[in-house]
XYZ file of C-alpha atoms in Angstrom:
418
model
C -25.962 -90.568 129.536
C -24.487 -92.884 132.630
C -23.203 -95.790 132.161
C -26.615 -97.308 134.771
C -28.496 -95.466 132.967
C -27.505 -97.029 129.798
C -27.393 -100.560 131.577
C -30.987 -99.656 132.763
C -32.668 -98.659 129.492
C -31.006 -101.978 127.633
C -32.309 -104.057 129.780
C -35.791 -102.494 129.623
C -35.622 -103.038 125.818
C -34.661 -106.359 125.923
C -37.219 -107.398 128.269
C -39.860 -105.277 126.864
C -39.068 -107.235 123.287
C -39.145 -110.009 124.919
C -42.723 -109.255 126.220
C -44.224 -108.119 123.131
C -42.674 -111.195 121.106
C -44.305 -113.061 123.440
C -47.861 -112.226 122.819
C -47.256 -111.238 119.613
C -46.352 -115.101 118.309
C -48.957 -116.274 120.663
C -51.635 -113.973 119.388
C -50.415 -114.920 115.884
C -50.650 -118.872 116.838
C -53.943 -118.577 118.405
C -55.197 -117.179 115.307
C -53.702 -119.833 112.657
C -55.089 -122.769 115.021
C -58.633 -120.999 115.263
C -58.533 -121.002 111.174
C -58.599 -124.484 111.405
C -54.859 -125.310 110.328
C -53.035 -128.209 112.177
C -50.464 -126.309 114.740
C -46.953 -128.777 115.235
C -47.025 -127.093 118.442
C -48.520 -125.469 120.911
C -49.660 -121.692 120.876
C -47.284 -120.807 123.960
C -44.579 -122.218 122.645
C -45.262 -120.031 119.254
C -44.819 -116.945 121.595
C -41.592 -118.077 123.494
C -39.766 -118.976 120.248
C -40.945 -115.420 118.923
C -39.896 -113.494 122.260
C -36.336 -115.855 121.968
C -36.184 -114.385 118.258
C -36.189 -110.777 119.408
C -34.961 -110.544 122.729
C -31.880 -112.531 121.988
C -30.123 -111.275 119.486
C -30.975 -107.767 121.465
C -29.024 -109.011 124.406
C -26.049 -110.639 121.881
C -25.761 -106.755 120.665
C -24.885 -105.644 123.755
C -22.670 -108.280 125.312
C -20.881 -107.710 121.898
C -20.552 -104.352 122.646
C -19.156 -104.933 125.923
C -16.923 -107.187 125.033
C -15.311 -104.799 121.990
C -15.407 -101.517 124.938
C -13.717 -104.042 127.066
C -11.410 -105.663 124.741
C -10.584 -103.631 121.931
C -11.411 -99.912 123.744
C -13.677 -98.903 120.880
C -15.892 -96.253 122.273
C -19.497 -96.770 121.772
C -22.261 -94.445 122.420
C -24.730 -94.931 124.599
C -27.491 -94.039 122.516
C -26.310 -95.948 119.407
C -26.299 -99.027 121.363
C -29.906 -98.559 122.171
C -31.114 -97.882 118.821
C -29.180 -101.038 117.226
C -30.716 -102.816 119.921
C -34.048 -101.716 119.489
C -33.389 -102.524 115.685
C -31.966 -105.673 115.949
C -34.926 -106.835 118.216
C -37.286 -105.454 115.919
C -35.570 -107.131 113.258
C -35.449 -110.550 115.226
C -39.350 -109.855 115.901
C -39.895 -109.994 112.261
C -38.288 -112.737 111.672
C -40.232 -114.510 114.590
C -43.766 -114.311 113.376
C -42.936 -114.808 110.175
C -41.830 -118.443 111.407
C -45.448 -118.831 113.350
C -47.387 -120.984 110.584
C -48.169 -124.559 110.444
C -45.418 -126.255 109.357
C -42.967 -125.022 111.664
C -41.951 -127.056 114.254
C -41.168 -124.367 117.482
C -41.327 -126.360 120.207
C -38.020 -128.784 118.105
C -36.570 -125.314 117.761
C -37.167 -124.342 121.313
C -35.303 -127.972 122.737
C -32.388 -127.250 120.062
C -31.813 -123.642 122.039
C -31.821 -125.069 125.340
C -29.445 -127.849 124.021
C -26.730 -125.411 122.691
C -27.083 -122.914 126.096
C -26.400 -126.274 128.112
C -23.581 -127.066 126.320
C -22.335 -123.303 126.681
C -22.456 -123.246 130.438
C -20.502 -126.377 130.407
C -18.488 -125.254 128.600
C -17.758 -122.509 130.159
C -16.596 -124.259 133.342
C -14.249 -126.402 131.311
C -12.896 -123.509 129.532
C -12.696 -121.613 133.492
C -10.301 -124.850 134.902
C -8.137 -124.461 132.001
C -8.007 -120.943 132.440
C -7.198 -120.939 135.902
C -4.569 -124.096 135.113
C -2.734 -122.021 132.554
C -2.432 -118.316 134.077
C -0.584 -120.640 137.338
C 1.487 -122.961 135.001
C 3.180 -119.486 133.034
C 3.851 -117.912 136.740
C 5.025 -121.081 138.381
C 7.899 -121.564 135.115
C 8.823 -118.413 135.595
C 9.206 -119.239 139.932
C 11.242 -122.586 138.258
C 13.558 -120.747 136.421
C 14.794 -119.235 139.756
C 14.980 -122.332 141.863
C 15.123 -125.645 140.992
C 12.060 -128.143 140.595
C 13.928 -130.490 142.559
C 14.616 -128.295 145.471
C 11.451 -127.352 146.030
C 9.689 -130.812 146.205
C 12.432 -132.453 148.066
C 13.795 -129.199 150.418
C 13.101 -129.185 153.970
C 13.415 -125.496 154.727
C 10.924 -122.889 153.711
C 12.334 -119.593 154.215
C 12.058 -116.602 151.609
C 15.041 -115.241 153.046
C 16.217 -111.941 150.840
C 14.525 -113.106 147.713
C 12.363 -109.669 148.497
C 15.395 -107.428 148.172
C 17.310 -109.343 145.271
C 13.955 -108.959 143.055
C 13.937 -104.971 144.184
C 17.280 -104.436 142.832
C 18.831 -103.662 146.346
C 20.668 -107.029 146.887
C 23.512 -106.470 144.784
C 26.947 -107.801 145.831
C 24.852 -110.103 148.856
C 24.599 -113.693 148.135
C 20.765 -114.892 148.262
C 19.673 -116.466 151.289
C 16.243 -118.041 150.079
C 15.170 -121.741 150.829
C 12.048 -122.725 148.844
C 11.847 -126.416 149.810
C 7.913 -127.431 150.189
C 8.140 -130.549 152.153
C 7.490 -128.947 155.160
C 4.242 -127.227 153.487
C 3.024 -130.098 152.121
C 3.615 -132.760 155.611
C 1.741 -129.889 157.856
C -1.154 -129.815 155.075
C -1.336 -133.648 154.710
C -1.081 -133.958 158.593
C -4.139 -131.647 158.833
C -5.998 -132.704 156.586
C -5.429 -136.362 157.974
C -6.364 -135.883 161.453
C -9.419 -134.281 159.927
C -10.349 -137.241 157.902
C -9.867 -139.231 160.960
C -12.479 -137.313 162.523
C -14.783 -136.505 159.438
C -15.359 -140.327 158.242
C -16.191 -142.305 161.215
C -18.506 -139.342 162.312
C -19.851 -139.058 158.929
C -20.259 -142.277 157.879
C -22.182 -143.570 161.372
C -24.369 -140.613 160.558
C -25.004 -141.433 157.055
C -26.022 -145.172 158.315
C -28.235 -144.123 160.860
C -29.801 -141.368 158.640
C -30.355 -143.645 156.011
C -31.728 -147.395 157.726
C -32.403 -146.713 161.305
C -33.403 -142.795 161.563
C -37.434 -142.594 161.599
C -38.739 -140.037 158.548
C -39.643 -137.344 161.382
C -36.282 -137.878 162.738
C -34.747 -137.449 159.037
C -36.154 -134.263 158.166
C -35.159 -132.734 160.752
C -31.817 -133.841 161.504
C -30.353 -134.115 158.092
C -31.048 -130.129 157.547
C -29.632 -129.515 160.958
C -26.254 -131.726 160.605
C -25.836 -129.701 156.592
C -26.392 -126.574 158.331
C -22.516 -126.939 159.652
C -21.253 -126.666 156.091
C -23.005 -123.160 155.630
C -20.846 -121.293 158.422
C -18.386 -119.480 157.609
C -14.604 -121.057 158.089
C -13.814 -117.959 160.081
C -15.944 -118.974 162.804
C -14.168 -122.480 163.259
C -10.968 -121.020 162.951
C -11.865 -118.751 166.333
C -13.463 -121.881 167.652
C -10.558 -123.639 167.035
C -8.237 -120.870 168.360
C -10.030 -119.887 171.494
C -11.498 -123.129 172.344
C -10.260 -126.322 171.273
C -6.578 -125.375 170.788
C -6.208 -123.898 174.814
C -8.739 -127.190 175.747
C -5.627 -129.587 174.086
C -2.692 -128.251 175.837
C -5.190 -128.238 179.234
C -5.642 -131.982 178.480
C -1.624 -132.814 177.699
C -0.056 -130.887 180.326
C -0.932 -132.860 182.980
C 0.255 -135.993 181.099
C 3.395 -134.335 180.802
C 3.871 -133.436 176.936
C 4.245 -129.923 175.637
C 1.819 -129.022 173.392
C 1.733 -125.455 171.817
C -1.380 -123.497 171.861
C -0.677 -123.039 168.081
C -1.002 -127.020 167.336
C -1.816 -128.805 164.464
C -4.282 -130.835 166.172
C -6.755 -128.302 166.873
C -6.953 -127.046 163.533
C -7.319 -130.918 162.425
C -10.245 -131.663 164.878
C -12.229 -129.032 163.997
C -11.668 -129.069 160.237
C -13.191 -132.577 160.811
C -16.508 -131.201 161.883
C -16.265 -128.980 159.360
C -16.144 -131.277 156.586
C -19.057 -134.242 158.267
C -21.968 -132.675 156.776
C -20.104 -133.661 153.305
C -19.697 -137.250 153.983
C -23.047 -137.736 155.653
C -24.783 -136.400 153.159
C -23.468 -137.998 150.379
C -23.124 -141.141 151.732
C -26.449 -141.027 152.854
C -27.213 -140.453 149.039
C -25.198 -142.951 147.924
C -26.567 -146.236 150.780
C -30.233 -144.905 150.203
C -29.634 -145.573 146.302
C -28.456 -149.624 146.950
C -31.167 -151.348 145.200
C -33.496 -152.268 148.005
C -34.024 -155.693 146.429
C -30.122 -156.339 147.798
C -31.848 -155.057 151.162
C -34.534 -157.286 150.573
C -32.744 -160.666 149.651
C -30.280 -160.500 152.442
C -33.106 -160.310 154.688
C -34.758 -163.262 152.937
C -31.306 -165.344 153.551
C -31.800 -164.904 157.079
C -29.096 -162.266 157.676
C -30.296 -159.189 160.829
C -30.469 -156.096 159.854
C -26.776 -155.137 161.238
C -25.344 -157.814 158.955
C -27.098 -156.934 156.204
C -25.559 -153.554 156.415
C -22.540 -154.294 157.192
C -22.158 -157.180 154.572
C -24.326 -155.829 152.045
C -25.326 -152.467 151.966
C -22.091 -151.168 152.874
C -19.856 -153.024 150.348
C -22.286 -151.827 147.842
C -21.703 -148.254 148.572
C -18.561 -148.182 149.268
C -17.342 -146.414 145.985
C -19.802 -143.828 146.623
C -18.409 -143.843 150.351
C -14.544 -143.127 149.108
C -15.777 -140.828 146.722
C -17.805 -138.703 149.253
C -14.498 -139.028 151.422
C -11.910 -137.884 148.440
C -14.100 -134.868 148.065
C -14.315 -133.583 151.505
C -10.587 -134.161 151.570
C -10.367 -131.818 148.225
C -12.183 -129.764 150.570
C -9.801 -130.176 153.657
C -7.026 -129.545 151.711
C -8.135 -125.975 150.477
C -8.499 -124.424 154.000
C -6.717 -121.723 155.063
C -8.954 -119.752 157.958
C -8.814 -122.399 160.504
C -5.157 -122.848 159.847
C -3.865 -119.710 160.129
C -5.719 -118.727 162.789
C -5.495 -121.897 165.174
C -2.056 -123.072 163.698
C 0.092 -120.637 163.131
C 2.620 -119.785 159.871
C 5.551 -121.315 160.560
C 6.864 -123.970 158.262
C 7.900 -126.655 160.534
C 8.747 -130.499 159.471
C 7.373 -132.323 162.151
C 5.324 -135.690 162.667
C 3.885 -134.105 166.534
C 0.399 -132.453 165.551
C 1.159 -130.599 169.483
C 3.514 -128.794 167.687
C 2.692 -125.730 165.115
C 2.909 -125.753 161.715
C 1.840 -124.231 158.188
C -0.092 -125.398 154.831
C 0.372 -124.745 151.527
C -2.896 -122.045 151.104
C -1.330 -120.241 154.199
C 1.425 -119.635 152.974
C 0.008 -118.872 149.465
C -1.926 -116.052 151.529
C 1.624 -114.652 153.008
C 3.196 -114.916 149.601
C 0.607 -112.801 147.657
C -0.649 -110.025 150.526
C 1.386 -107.174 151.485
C 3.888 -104.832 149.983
C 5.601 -107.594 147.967
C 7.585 -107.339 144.529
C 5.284 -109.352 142.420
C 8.562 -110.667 140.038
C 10.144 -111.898 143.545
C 10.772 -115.634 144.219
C 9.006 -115.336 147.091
C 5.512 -113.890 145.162
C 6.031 -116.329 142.439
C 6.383 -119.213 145.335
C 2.656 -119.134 145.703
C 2.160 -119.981 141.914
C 3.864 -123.181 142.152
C 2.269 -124.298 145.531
C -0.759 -123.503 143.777
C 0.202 -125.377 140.929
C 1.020 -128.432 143.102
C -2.229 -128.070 145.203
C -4.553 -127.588 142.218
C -2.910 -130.862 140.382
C -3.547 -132.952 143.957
C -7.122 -131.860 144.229
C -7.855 -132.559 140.488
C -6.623 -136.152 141.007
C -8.560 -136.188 143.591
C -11.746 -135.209 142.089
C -11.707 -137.025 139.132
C -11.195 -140.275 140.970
C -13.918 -139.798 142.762
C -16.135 -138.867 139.639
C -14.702 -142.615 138.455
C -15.641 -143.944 141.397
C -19.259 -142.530 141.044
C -19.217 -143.495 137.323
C -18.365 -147.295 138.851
C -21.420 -147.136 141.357
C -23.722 -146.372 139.054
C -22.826 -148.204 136.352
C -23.032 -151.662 139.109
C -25.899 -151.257 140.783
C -28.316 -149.074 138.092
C -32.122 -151.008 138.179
C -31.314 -151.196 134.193
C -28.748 -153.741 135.354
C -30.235 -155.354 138.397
């Protein structure tokens, strides 16, 4: 039997336990409660405690048998996993109207369930981000003990050099030529990112404020959908806006002023990551100024203050941790492009403060490290471990100040505490 085939019939007993649980405990319920005995709850919830009884245990069988095929390379039949399925969900089905009688709270079960699967799935995202933080820490030591720590956060030259050949075994007798210094990574990703933030906020944030006070609720509903609707394309189709358009349309604006400006600039890249990233801080800043307490609203237009200065010396002041928290993410956000980059900025490590000039990030140059024909024990490979490393540490800061700054918000201006 084929392995979809297999796949196919499990899940048809699963959810065919499932079903017959179902009416089975409800059936069962209905009948108790028509004898006259006091139910704890009610007849439905019976059945979906009884179909959770049977069905679940089913569908532990075979994600334990995965998991031992997967991990261990025991070979299981196909057909003896669907006959200790079908037992086990038998079994479980037993079990489950057995439990349907008076005295047994199912609905208490039911909430306890739900509980511990909650729990699960968070913790499965906490267990993923130390997953992901460990498998780069062990690659980026082993990228440290070629080159120092030092050298690469203070170097000014990026260039791999022959660290390709030296890790193949064909650089004997030549002395290595690699320069893994990350400053200039790092300055053309901060200097993107920047100019995007420069565009992003004031955009954003004017939105947000007319979204939220002035905007009427026709106007909202339709132009909040359309301004999010920018963070659903695809990066790929800024970074060809940004190459063919905006990049050629800032050297046509600079050469008649007399400065050079590549057509592989930083500042194209920059301006239209900005647009990229508005539909972030208007949104959640508009989340953020529509929660202020609208007695605040309401009292500063009692004291005699105009609507203007009542945002701007109430409303806004209020928000504002929500405001730089909405900001920090969409620069988390900014910082983890690589599309536009690459394509409207070029690859070329280049310490410079002129965004006319090209230059690199960090996640392009991951990209360079890790495609290709590339020896994977090479300097050069391991490089894009300990930019990651770096990058992933930034964002994280990033992030969880801006979950404090939330936290703050909240805990300030919650109606428990007005």
């Amino acid at each position: 039997m084929q392995t979809q085939q297999i796949f196919l019939f499990f899940i048809g007993i699963v959810a065919l336990a499932g079903l017959v649980a179902f009416f089975s405990g409800r059936s069962k319920a209905q009948r108790v409660r028509a004898s006259g005995a006091e139910m704890y709850a009610q007849p439905d919830q019976y059945g979906w405690f009884t179909a959770i009884s049977s069905a679940g245990p089913a569908l532990l069988v075979g994600l334990a048998a995965v998991v031992a095929i997967a991990t261990a390379g025991i070979d299981i039949e196909g057909m003896q996993l669907l006959i200790a399925s079908l037992v086990v969900a038998a079994a479980g089905l037993v079990i489950g109207l057995a439990l349907v009688k008076p005295d047994f709270h199912a609905r208490n079960a039911i909430e306890t369930l739900i509980r511990y699967v909650l729990i699960g799935a968070a913790m499965i995202s906490i267990v993923t981000t130390f997953g992901i933080l460990v498998s780069i820490i062990f690659e980026a030591i082993r990228f440290f003990q070629m080159e120092s720590f030092w050298t690469f956060i203070t170097g000014t030259t990026w260039d791999p050099g022959n660290s390709f050949q030296m890790a193949a075994g064909r650089g004997e007798g030549v002395e290595s030529t690699a320069n893994f210094g990350a400053v200039p990574l790092f300055a053309g990703t901060f200097m993107i990112t920047l100019i995007a933030m420069l565009v992003a906020i004031p955009i954003g944030l004017l939105a947000a404020v007319y979204m939220a006070e002035f905007a009427p609720e026709r106007v909202r509903t339709v132009a909040k959908p359309v301004l999010e609707v920018l963070a659903g394309i695809p990066t790929v189709v800024y970074g060809f806006f940004a190459a063919i358009t905006v990049a050629p349309l800032v050297v046509d604006i600079f050469s008649p002023l007399g400065i050079e400006a590549s057509y592989n600039n930083a500042l194209a890249p920059g301006l239209v990551m900005g647009i990229m990233i508005i539909p972030f801080i208007s949104s959640l800043s508009d989340d953020v100024i529509t929660s202020v307490p609208d007695t605040m609203r309401q009292g500063s237009l009692a004291l005699g203050m105009t609507h203007g200065e009542t945002i701007r010396n109430v409303i806004l002041p209020a928000a504002l941790p929500g405001i730089v928290s909405a900001s920090l993410l969409a620069m988390s956000r900014a910082l983890g492009e690589t599309m536009i980059v690459v394509m409207a900025a070029g690859m070329r490590p280049n310490l410079t403060a002129n965004p006319l000039e090209d230059m690199t990030t960090v996640t392009v140059r991951i990209v360079a490290a890790l495609t290709g024909d590339q020896e994977f024990a090479s300097a050069e490979t391991l490089s894009a471990f300990a930019l990651g490393l770096v990058l992933f540490v930034v964002t994280l800061l990033l992030n969880m100040v801006s979950v404090v700054l939330i936290r703050r918000f909240r805990e300030k201006y919650s109606a428990n505490n007005l």
